[in-house]
Amino acid sequence: MITPWEVSEDIDYKKTMEQFGIKSIKELLDDIENPHHFMRRGIIFGHRDFGRIINSINENKKFAVVSGMMPSGKMHFGHKMIIDQLLYYQKHNAEIYIPIADLEAYWARGMDFETTKNLAIEEYITNYIALGLNPDKINIYLQSKNESVKDLAMKLSKRVNFSEMKGIYGFGGETNIGHIFAPIVQVADILYPQLNKKIPTVVPVGIDQDPHLRLTRDIASRANKTKEFNFMPPSSTYHRFMTGLSGGKMSSSKPETAIFLSDTPSKSLKKKIMSSKTGGRETLEEQKKLGGTPENCVVYELFVYHLIDDDKELKEIYDSCKGGELLCGSCKKNCYEKIKEFLTDLGEKRECAKEIAMQIV
Ligand code: SF4
């Protein structure tokens, strides 16, 4: 079972797509004028009703993006993937909504409201702004302070029963009632942009968040039948999870697996990258003869996801790795240089972004 609180490390994306009716994004790529590199490179692999959002983009019509956050620690490159997508939608004039899930953090993770708020401002919103989100054009709010969202959640909760919640999320008799209600608040977050106007909405997520999307679409359709609301089912896209530096999952709680956005260039960071899991061979001779396997290489993944925009440059690395001309030592050094440049620039921007972030929530 995949739930927003528990993700198994070996996700079979294809099987999950078939099981839950998620469509491949490939078939839509020709309709998108300038697809995000995550779409071109198969990192965003699936969608529900994304055609509606493409139409809005192509016809220059308004649409909304909802991307909730539940701050739980330092942000790493895996988290950056969401910001990259928001930046793409910002360029296409989307209305961006960022609910801070402080209610869910309280119910499901036992985090107090003050801690969640401070972490959201100092770590998350600061990085969002430093990476380029325009603070004047985003709607950020704390769930606990948004009366409209809470009212909407109250009303929508009537449209689902405990058996369904148990089936979707695996709740049991020991689950606290707040935790059971938390997904309904998320449903309200997703439908909130449509409260006073009909606007297509997209939610970019990892596959672990799909239960929220399925629930939202069901509840929206049931609420529409009573004529109390007239919601469009939200669209969604699904991206892959980044591999951690040592080959497993990238996780804030295991610093050796992640590059954090607040990392500064240092010997220890270089060491972390130089010892990451590559697709290199056992010996130099073997690598020169057989070539490496970039498909199984964390360093290459960093290039693909974050460090190289230019498809041509990426292909050159891929080809020279496969052909045995590129060796892992120099490739990792190149990776570190790119990360160093990125983090130095981000660190400077974060100073100013933090002051702005403090005034937003
Ligand atoms: Fe990975 Fe680079 Fe080594 Fe190829 S040469 S396996 S891309 S680190």
JSON list of N, CA and C in Angstrom, two decimals, residues 334-361:
[
{"chain": "A", "resi": 334, "resn": "ASN", "atom": "N", "xyz": [33.15, 17.07, -11.74]},
{"chain": "A", "resi": 334, "resn": "ASN", "atom": "CA", "xyz": [32.31, 17.98, -12.53]},
{"chain": "A", "resi": 334, "resn": "ASN", "atom": "C", "xyz": [30.96, 18.21, -11.82]},
{"chain": "A", "resi": 335, "resn": "CYS", "atom": "N", "xyz": [30.42, 17.14, -11.28]},
{"chain": "A", "resi": 335, "resn": "CYS", "atom": "CA", "xyz": [29.14, 17.21, -10.55]},
{"chain": "A", "resi": 335, "resn": "CYS", "atom": "C", "xyz": [29.30, 18.13, -9.34]},
{"chain": "A", "resi": 336, "resn": "TYR", "atom": "N", "xyz": [30.37, 17.94, -8.60]},
{"chain": "A", "resi": 336, "resn": "TYR", "atom": "CA", "xyz": [30.58, 18.78, -7.41]},
{"chain": "A", "resi": 336, "resn": "TYR", "atom": "C", "xyz": [30.72, 20.26, -7.81]},
{"chain": "A", "resi": 337, "resn": "GLU", "atom": "N", "xyz": [31.45, 20.54, -8.88]},
{"chain": "A", "resi": 337, "resn": "GLU", "atom": "CA", "xyz": [31.62, 21.93, -9.33]},
{"chain": "A", "resi": 337, "resn": "GLU", "atom": "C", "xyz": [30.27, 22.57, -9.65]},
{"chain": "A", "resi": 338, "resn": "LYS", "atom": "N", "xyz": [29.42, 21.80, -10.28]},
{"chain": "A", "resi": 338, "resn": "LYS", "atom": "CA", "xyz": [28.09, 22.34, -10.64]},
{"chain": "A", "resi": 338, "resn": "LYS", "atom": "C", "xyz": [27.26, 22.58, -9.38]},
{"chain": "A", "resi": 339, "resn": "ILE", "atom": "N", "xyz": [27.35, 21.65, -8.44]},
{"chain": "A", "resi": 339, "resn": "ILE", "atom": "CA", "xyz": [26.60, 21.80, -7.18]},
{"chain": "A", "resi": 339, "resn": "ILE", "atom": "C", "xyz": [27.13, 23.00, -6.39]},
{"chain": "A", "resi": 340, "resn": "LYS", "atom": "N", "xyz": [28.45, 23.14, -6.40]},
{"chain": "A", "resi": 340, "resn": "LYS", "atom": "CA", "xyz": [29.08, 24.25, -5.68]},
{"chain": "A", "resi": 340, "resn": "LYS", "atom": "C", "xyz": [28.57, 25.59, -6.21]},
{"chain": "A", "resi": 341, "resn": "GLU", "atom": "N", "xyz": [28.55, 25.69, -7.51]},
{"chain": "A", "resi": 341, "resn": "GLU", "atom": "CA", "xyz": [28.07, 26.94, -8.13]},
{"chain": "A", "resi": 341, "resn": "GLU", "atom": "C", "xyz": [26.61, 27.21, -7.76]},
{"chain": "A", "resi": 342, "resn": "PHE", "atom": "N", "xyz": [25.81, 26.15, -7.84]},
{"chain": "A", "resi": 342, "resn": "PHE", "atom": "CA", "xyz": [24.39, 26.29, -7.53]},
{"chain": "A", "resi": 342, "resn": "PHE", "atom": "C", "xyz": [24.18, 26.70, -6.07]},
{"chain": "A", "resi": 343, "resn": "LEU", "atom": "N", "xyz": [24.86, 26.03, -5.15]},
{"chain": "A", "resi": 343, "resn": "LEU", "atom": "CA", "xyz": [24.65, 26.30, -3.73]},
{"chain": "A", "resi": 343, "resn": "LEU", "atom": "C", "xyz": [25.18, 27.67, -3.31]},
{"chain": "A", "resi": 344, "resn": "THR", "atom": "N", "xyz": [26.27, 28.10, -3.94]},
{"chain": "A", "resi": 344, "resn": "THR", "atom": "CA", "xyz": [26.82, 29.42, -3.61]},
{"chain": "A", "resi": 344, "resn": "THR", "atom": "C", "xyz": [25.81, 30.50, -3.99]},
{"chain": "A", "resi": 345, "resn": "ASP", "atom": "N", "xyz": [25.26, 30.36, -5.16]},
{"chain": "A", "resi": 345, "resn": "ASP", "atom": "CA", "xyz": [24.28, 31.34, -5.65]},
{"chain": "A", "resi": 345, "resn": "ASP", "atom": "C", "xyz": [23.02, 31.31, -4.77]},
{"chain": "A", "resi": 346, "resn": "LEU", "atom": "N", "xyz": [22.55, 30.10, -4.47]},
{"chain": "A", "resi": 346, "resn": "LEU", "atom": "CA", "xyz": [21.34, 29.97, -3.66]},
{"chain": "A", "resi": 346, "resn": "LEU", "atom": "C", "xyz": [21.55, 30.55, -2.26]},
{"chain": "A", "resi": 347, "resn": "GLY", "atom": "N", "xyz": [22.71, 30.28, -1.69]},
{"chain": "A", "resi": 347, "resn": "GLY", "atom": "CA", "xyz": [23.02, 30.78, -0.35]},
{"chain": "A", "resi": 347, "resn": "GLY", "atom": "C", "xyz": [22.92, 32.30, -0.29]},
{"chain": "A", "resi": 348, "resn": "GLU", "atom": "N", "xyz": [23.43, 32.96, -1.32]},
{"chain": "A", "resi": 348, "resn": "GLU", "atom": "CA", "xyz": [23.35, 34.43, -1.35]},
{"chain": "A", "resi": 348, "resn": "GLU", "atom": "C", "xyz": [21.91, 34.90, -1.46]},
{"chain": "A", "resi": 349, "resn": "LYS", "atom": "N", "xyz": [21.15, 34.24, -2.29]},
{"chain": "A", "resi": 349, "resn": "LYS", "atom": "CA", "xyz": [19.75, 34.65, -2.49]},
{"chain": "A", "resi": 349, "resn": "LYS", "atom": "C", "xyz": [18.91, 34.39, -1.25]},
{"chain": "A", "resi": 350, "resn": "ARG", "atom": "N", "xyz": [19.29, 33.35, -0.49]},
{"chain": "A", "resi": 350, "resn": "ARG", "atom": "CA", "xyz": [18.48, 32.98, 0.67]},
{"chain": "A", "resi": 350, "resn": "ARG", "atom": "C", "xyz": [18.48, 34.05, 1.75]},
{"chain": "A", "resi": 351, "resn": "GLU", "atom": "N", "xyz": [19.57, 34.79, 1.88]},
{"chain": "A", "resi": 351, "resn": "GLU", "atom": "CA", "xyz": [19.66, 35.86, 2.89]},
{"chain": "A", "resi": 351, "resn": "GLU", "atom": "C", "xyz": [18.47, 36.81, 2.76]},
{"chain": "A", "resi": 352, "resn": "CYS", "atom": "N", "xyz": [18.29, 37.29, 1.54]},
{"chain": "A", "resi": 352, "resn": "CYS", "atom": "CA", "xyz": [17.24, 38.27, 1.27]},
{"chain": "A", "resi": 352, "resn": "CYS", "atom": "C", "xyz": [15.87, 37.60, 1.31]},
{"chain": "A", "resi": 353, "resn": "ALA", "atom": "N", "xyz": [15.81, 36.36, 0.80]},
{"chain": "A", "resi": 353, "resn": "ALA", "atom": "CA", "xyz": [14.53, 35.63, 0.74]},
{"chain": "A", "resi": 353, "resn": "ALA", "atom": "C", "xyz": [13.96, 35.40, 2.15]},
{"chain": "A", "resi": 354, "resn": "LYS", "atom": "N", "xyz": [14.85, 35.18, 3.11]},
{"chain": "A", "resi": 354, "resn": "LYS", "atom": "CA", "xyz": [14.38, 34.88, 4.47]},
{"chain": "A", "resi": 354, "resn": "LYS", "atom": "C", "xyz": [13.60, 36.06, 5.06]},
{"chain": "A", "resi": 355, "resn": "GLU", "atom": "N", "xyz": [14.09, 37.26, 4.81]},
{"chain": "A", "resi": 355, "resn": "GLU", "atom": "CA", "xyz": [13.39, 38.45, 5.33]},
{"chain": "A", "resi": 355, "resn": "GLU", "atom": "C", "xyz": [12.01, 38.56, 4.71]},
{"chain": "A", "resi": 356, "resn": "ILE", "atom": "N", "xyz": [11.92, 38.27, 3.43]},
{"chain": "A", "resi": 356, "resn": "ILE", "atom": "CA", "xyz": [10.62, 38.34, 2.75]},
{"chain": "A", "resi": 356, "resn": "ILE", "atom": "C", "xyz": [9.70, 37.26, 3.31]},
{"chain": "A", "resi": 357, "resn": "ALA", "atom": "N", "xyz": [10.25, 36.06, 3.49]},
{"chain": "A", "resi": 357, "resn": "ALA", "atom": "CA", "xyz": [9.45, 34.92, 3.97]},
{"chain": "A", "resi": 357, "resn": "ALA", "atom": "C", "xyz": [8.82, 35.21, 5.34]},
{"chain": "A", "resi": 358, "resn": "MET", "atom": "N", "xyz": [9.58, 35.93, 6.19]},
{"chain": "A", "resi": 358, "resn": "MET", "atom": "CA", "xyz": [9.08, 36.22, 7.55]},
{"chain": "A", "resi": 358, "resn": "MET", "atom": "C", "xyz": [7.81, 37.09, 7.51]},
{"chain": "A", "resi": 359, "resn": "GLN", "atom": "N", "xyz": [7.66, 37.83, 6.42]},
{"chain": "A", "resi": 359, "resn": "GLN", "atom": "CA", "xyz": [6.50, 38.74, 6.36]},
{"chain": "A", "resi": 359, "resn": "GLN", "atom": "C", "xyz": [5.30, 38.10, 5.66]},
{"chain": "A", "resi": 360, "resn": "ILE", "atom": "N", "xyz": [5.51, 36.92, 5.11]},
{"chain": "A", "resi": 360, "resn": "ILE", "atom": "CA", "xyz": [4.42, 36.35, 4.29]},
{"chain": "A", "resi": 360, "resn": "ILE", "atom": "C", "xyz": [3.34, 35.66, 5.11]},
{"chain": "A", "resi": 361, "resn": "VAL", "atom": "N", "xyz": [3.75, 34.86, 6.08]},
{"chain": "A", "resi": 361, "resn": "VAL", "atom": "CA", "xyz": [2.74, 34.07, 6.80]},
{"chain": "A", "resi": 361, "resn": "VAL", "atom": "C", "xyz": [2.40, 34.72, 8.14]}
]
